[in-house]
Each structure stands twice: as C-alpha cells, then as structure tokens.
Phi, psi and omega in degrees: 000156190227118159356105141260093188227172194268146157227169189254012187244113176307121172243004196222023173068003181301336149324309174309306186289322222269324201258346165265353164302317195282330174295302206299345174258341166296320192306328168256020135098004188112352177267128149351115178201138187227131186242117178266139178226097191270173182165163151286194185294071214100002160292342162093076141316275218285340154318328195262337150265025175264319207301317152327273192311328197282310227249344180287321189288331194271330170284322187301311181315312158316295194294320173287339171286322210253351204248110175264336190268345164116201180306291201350101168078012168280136180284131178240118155252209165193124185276121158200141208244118189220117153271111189293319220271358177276347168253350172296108182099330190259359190184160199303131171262013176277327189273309176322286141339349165247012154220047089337291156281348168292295192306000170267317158317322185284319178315308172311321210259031186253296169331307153321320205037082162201149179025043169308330179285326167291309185308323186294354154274276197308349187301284188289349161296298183308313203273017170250343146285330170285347179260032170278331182278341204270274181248010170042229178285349135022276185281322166326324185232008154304279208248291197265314196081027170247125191312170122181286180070201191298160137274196207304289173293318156305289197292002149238021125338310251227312171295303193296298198308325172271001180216057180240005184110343167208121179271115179236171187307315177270005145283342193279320153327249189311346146316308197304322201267339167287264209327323168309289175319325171270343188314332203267328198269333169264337162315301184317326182271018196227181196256163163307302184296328190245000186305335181230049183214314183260125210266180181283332151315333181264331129352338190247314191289310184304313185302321172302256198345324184265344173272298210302311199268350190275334193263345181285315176311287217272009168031057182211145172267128130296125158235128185245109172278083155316064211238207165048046181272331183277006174255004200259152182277145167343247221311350151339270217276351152322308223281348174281328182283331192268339146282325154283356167291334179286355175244350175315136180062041161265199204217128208067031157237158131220160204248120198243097185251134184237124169190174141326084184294007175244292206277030170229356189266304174321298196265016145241031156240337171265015166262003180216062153325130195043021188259014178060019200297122167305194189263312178324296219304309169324286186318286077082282162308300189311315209249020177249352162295310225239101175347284221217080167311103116336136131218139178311111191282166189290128174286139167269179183293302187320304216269289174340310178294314182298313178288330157327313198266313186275359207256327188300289168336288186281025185216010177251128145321141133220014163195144183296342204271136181269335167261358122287005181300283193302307166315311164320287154318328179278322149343285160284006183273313212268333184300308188297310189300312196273002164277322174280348166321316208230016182293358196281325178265039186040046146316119157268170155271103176236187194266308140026271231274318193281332171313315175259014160299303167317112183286111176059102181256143174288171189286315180278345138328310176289346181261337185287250216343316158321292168318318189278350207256346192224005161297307220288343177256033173248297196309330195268311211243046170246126216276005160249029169241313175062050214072343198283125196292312175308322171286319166301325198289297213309328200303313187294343205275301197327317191249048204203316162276356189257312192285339199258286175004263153352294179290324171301324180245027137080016193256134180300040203246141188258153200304322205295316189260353158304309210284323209283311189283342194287313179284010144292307153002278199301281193309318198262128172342169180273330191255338132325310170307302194321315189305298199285287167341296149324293189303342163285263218290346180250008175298131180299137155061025199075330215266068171336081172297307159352295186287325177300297150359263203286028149228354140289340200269302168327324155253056174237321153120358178313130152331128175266164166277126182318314190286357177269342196266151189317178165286109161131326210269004165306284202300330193237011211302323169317292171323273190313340135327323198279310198288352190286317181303313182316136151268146016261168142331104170252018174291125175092008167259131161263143209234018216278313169314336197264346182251007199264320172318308193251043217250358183264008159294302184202159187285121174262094177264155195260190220288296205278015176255354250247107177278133159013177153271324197271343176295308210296329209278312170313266208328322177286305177298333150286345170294300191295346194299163144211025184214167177300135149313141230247165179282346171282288181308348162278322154341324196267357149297333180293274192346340188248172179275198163298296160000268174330302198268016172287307194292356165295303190298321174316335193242011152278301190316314183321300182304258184350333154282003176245039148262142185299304232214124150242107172235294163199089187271136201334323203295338174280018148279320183273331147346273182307303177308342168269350181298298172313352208212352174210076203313340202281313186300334175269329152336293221283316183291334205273322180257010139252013177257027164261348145281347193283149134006137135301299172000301194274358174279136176253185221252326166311302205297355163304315132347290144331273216302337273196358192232002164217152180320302184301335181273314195294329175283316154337306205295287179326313171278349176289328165342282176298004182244147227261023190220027152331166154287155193286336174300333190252344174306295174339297188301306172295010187257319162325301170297298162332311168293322190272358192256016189269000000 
C-alpha cells in the first residue's frame, strides 16, 4: 500500500522545475517576489513544494560550506509552512497567517538573542487585530471604547458565549472579565495620543512596519509556502490571499502559493456575489498576487511507467540489509530521473531499463514492473485517471487490495485484467458498469461471448450498431471503444473471481436474492448519487419491498466498507438516503459508523451527520470516544453545543 501524501523524494524529475524556483528566489536577492505553482487535483503541487523547500535547504547548506569569509554576504532564510485548509471552521485564516510568521519571526530572533522584543510585539499587535473580528464592538461598549478587545482565543470565547441563544448574567460577568484582562496589554501597543484613535488601517500600516524592521534586524528572507488553498471554501481562501497580500512586494519576502488558479479564481467570483464580476476582473485579481506563474507539467506514458515503477520499487525488499536496501533504491530513483531528463531523444523507462539497475532484481519485482510497464497506457488515456499521480497511487493501493483479496481465496485472476475492469469502474456510469457485470455474471462459465464480439469488432476499427450495445453503454460508447480496445481481451474469460474480488463496486446477487426491476433500478441510482436524492428517487422507495431495501442497504454498506477516509465520500448520499426513508436501515447505518475507525474519520463528515436524525445519534456516539482526532472531537463537540 502506498501513503497519500506529499512527498519529498522526486519519482517524476519534478527537481528541474523545484530547483528554478530555488534560483529565482536566491537570484532575486531579498526583492519581493511571489510564485504561483498551479496545477489540478493531484498532480503533486504539494510534492513540488516540499521538493522546493528540499533543494533551497540543500544550496544554502552548500553555500554555507564553500563561504571561507564568515557571514559576509551569505543568504539566510527562513521557512514557514501554511496549510490554509488545516483552519477551514476553526479559526481566521487570515489572522492565522500573520501569527504563523510573526511566531517564525520571534522564534528567529529568540535563536538570534536579537530583536525578541519586536517580534513579541508584532506577536501581540495580530492578536489584538485578530480580536477586531471575533468581538469588535463588544469590547468597545463593555470596557474601554477602544476596538482592541480579548485577544484572539479569548476573545472568541468570548463571541461563543454571547451567540449560543442565551445571554445570562454570568456570560455578560465573564465577557467583562477576559476584556479586562486583556485590554491593559492591547492598550499597551498603542501611544497615549492613539489609544482612542487608531483604526485598523493604521493597526495594518503599524504590522508592516514592525515586520519590515524585524526582518531587516534578523537579515533573513522570509519564504512562505502556501499550500492546499484550492481545497478551502471562498471565505478561507479571500481571507488567506488578503493576508498575503499585507506581507506581499515587501522586501526579504517570498511567496510560494501552490493551488489550482480555476478554483482559487472561481472562489473571488463567488466572494463577490451579484457585482457581475467578469472573467478580466477574477483573472486580474488573481494575477496582481502572483509574479511568476508555474505550472506542474502533465505526465506522458514515459513519466507514468517511471512513476508506476519506482512505487513498485519502493514497496519492494530488495536486499535484507536495509541501508544497502535504501541506497540501492535511491540509486534507481536518481537513474530514472535522468533517463526522463532525456526522454525527449527517445529514451524510454521501461521495465528493461529499471531491471537492470538491480543488481539480482527479484523475481517478483520483475513481474510488478512488467505489470507498470502495460499499465501505464490504461492510467494515460483513461479519463478519470489521466495520468494523475494521486489517482494513480489510490488505483494501485485499490488492485493491490484486490490481488491479495483474491490470493486469500485461492482465486486465479491476471494482474491485467483486474486493472483493465477496475478502469471501467472509474470512467463508466453506474448503470454501465452494472450492465458488464450482467453480462459476465448471467455469461456460461462467466466467460461474455457478448464482450469477446465488441472487442474484435472494435479492434478491428469496425462500427458497433447502437443496437448492439448493453444498457448504459450508448451514453459511454467513446470511452468504452477506447477501453474495449486496451489489453488484454477479457471476452471469452471468466471474469466471475474478478468480479467477485471487486463486488464492493457494484452488487452481485444471487439467483433466490435476485431483486426487482424497480429495487434493482434504485440500488443503481443510490450507487451513483452524488447530490441529495431527486423526488423522482425518493418516490421509488414506496415502490420497493422491506425485504428489497434490506438487501439494497447491504450492498450500500459493501461499498461503504471499502472506504479509507470518512469526510464525505459520494456512497454517503445514498446511505443517507436510504436512512432517511427507512427507520429499519438507519439502525443498521447508525452500528456501522459505530465500526468506522476513529483514524478514519475527518472533521467534514460531522456536519453531514448533523443535517439527520440518525446522523445526530452517529455524532452522540462519536462522543464517548476517547481517541477522535482533534479535529473531529472539535466538531463533534461544536454540533453538541449547537444542537442543545
């Protein structure tokens, strides 16, 4: 199985681009400078800005070894590293960014034992701006009449308490007494003369200045790695772009944003609702942050097979010594990057070329390689995978559970034709799929003289007749041409192990189990939700029997048990929806996310759970348990309080 996560070890030569980031921000010398590094969802942004931070740390480190003259002229930096989407609900992230770096600042200059006092000033200058958003005039007409109020965590203590539905004496008694305590200490930053005087524009003009002078003392370039912005809802990600904008084209800063530029462009068009905001105007916005525009390039078949291939690699033994092991591995990692360095002269990565890196390569190394090697053109033209290294990873951790599935129960299945139906899977509608599964599961011996048919005539370049094709397979007929085309031929195969391995996709039921038309026509449109259910699908539960929809939820649950991660994954619409429409079914829903992992829970799905009765019981058991993550306690503890 393989981690999905950022990593800092290059498998795709993404080093070339990581190391002109790293010239262009020593090259520009302490001058203002912001880098966008854009891309979609899984292509490995957040990989290229560790891969960054690696190769900046490794020249200095360099640079510092070659400096025979002492400091003199040596570049110093300073790193901080911000996930906008690790603060989506909990906290400003606007403010949350401006005490990130004051607290990388204080930290230098506590190391430094130089200008501890300012940072510990710009420290407490943010946190009486941040507590302008949290109680505002609050504090103005409790205590002092000055906006300054608690700081940042008191003061939104201080906010909960007075906007949970009922104000009683002892929150307005406890509101008075945090603002007292913090008030002699935010007063404290300001002059006699500005104490009732100074607005938040000049509170922005003051935080520069005290940044300015703080980063000129401690002679270090701030570099700020922005990353994961494109997974946060509009206000998030304004409020993280208008604080980079207050440390943006100052001098010894740089800004490294790594997201999606059509979702962080999309979310200032939906932050300035009915203003008609054009495309100029988005565009515009966006590109007056960001300098030097990146983009991650798109993998060819070369770069896929290398990544297919070092993933192989790196999940393989391949000498008991473990530091001749790692080495070993590293070895081919640095080979592969400079055969695609040169892949331009028709090099190839091929299973060949990684074979013989290994000095006595296992046998079975050799069969994973083979495997990546005939993989790599299903992952390039398949249009929900597309090349994308994160999709590539989940497909393998996916048929990786599947191969082993399959090897406990003694079942025969070739790796090719797991990957070839899995990538039916991905691309093809639910009622296409559903179809291939018929066709396989009611086929003598498994084996589709049907399926065998349309994939000679196809590679033969023939036309199918419309009327020839499954129920579902009209709607995907391109796709499916294409995948039909793919090796190997599973027509004339039993495919019955293969589907049996892989039944938490779509329901395989047996003969005396064999549901309705009208069961069977639901159980597919709850597979497929990914929106709340439409008044046509709900209607069609009256339609079904009790009976029908136990044996409906069973083959929800299946699938629902072969997820990793509960934040809000598509199977949980059709879940709900059978919850909802069935007091028997939602028991049965309530033990089993009374079985999910804590591990697995994320912080989204609280929420979710928090819009139904039966999810409101979920939560209530989530309660008691004494190992959540911190994030989903929070939440759950937030929906308890707000549901009192």
């Amino acid at each position: 199985m393989w981690a999905d996560v950022e990593t800092g070890r290059d498998f795709l030569n993404f080093n070339v681009m990581a190391s002109l980031v790293s010239q262009m921000i020593l090259d520009a010398k302490g001058q203002a400078l912001s880098i966008g590094i854009s891309g979609g969802w899984g292509v490995g942004k957040s990989s290229m800005v560790k891969l960054v931070e690696a190769d900046l740390n490794a020249r200095i480190k360099e640079a510092q070894k070659q400096d025979t003259g002492g400091a003199k002229g040596k570049q110093s930096l300073l790193f901080v590293n911000f996930n906008a989407w690790l603060y989506q609900g909990h906290d400003d992230a606007k403010a949350a960014l401006m005490e990130e770096i004051a607290d990388a600042l204080t930290k230098c200059a506590t190391e430094q034992e130089t200008s501890v006092e300012k940072g510990v000033k710009l420290l407490k200058r943010i946190d009486v701006f941040r507590s302008l958003r949290f109680v505002g005039e609050l504090a103005a007409t409790v205590y002092t009449g000055v906006p300054v109020g608690a700081l940042a965590r008191a003061g939104k203590g201080v906010y909960d308490s007075l906007t949970d539905g009922d104000i009683t004496s002892d929150d307005y008694d406890s509101a008075s007494s945090t603002i007292k305590e913090h008030a002699e200490s935010a007063q404290g930053l300001l002059k006699p003369s500005e104490k009732r005087q100074q607005t938040p524009p000049q509170m922005i003009h003051a935080i520069r200045t005290e940044f300015e002078e703080l980063l000129d003392d401690l002679k270090v370039t701030l570099v700020v790695f922005v990353d994961d912005l494109d997974r946060c809802l509009p206000p998030t990600v304004i409020g993280t772009l208008e604080a980079m904008r207050l440390f943006l084209f100052m001098k010894r800063t740089a800004f490294i944003i790594a997201a999606d530029d059509k979702m962080i462009k999309e979310a200032v068009r939906v932050h300035f609702p009915g203003t008609k905001v054009d495309d100029d105007i988005v565009i515009s916005y966006f590109d007056k942050l960001i300098q030097v525009p990146l983009r991650v390039p798109p993998l060819g078949t070369n770069e896929v097979k290398a990544y297919l291939m070092m993933l192989f690699v790196e999940n393989t033994v391949i000498y008991e010594d473990s530091a001749t092991d790692k080495q070993a591995k590293e070895q081919v990692r640095i080979a592969v990057n400079q055969r695609l360095a040169t892949s331009w002269k028709g090099e190839a990565v091929d299973a060949e070329f990684v074979q013989g890196l290994i000095k006595q390569c296992p046998e079975s190394l050799k069969a994973e390689l083979e495997l990546a090697d005939r993989l790599a053109r299903q992952m390039i033209i398949s249009p929900k995978v597309n090349g994308n290294p994160r999709l590539i990873k989940r497909f393998m951790n996916t048929l990786s559970i599947r191969r082993s599935l399959a090897k406990v129960q003694h079942i025969t299945v070739n790796d090719a034709m797991f990957a070839k139906l899995m990538l039916f899977e991905r691309f093809a509608s639910a009622t296409s799929f559903n179809s291939l599964t018929e066709l396989i599961s009611t086929a003598s011996h498994g084996k589709s003289e049907i399926l065998r048919d349309l994939e000679a005539d196809v590679r033969k370049g023939e036309a199918i007749d419309e009327g020839r094709w499954p129920p579902g397979w009209k709607e995907d007929a391109k796709l499916i041409e294409d995948w039909l085309k793919l090796p190997p031929d599973l027509g004339g195969i039993d495919l019955r192990g293969a589907l049996h391995v892989g039944r938490e996709s779509a329901p395989i039921i047996a003969a005396e189990n064999k549901l309705s038309k009208s069961a069977a026509s639901l159980l597919t449109q709850l597979l497929a939700l990914k929106i709340q259910p439409t008044q046509s699908v709900k209607v069609q539960f009256t339609t079904v029997t009790p009976d029908e929809r136990a044996l409906i939820m069973t083959s929800l649950l299946d699938k629902a048990s072969a997820e990793t991660e509960w934040g809000t994954p598509s199977i949980l619409y059709g879940l709900g929806a059978m919850a909802e429409n069935d007091v028997v079914q939602a028991e049965r829903l309530i033990v089993f996310f009374g079985n999910v992992p804590s591990s697995a829970l994320k912080a989204g799905l609280i929420p979710r759970l928090a819009t139904s009765e039966w999810g409101k019981k979920v939560i209530v058991g989530l309660a008691k348990r004494p190992d959540l993550p911190t994030t989903v306690s929070k939440a759950v503890a937030a929906e308890l309080k707000a549901g009192k």
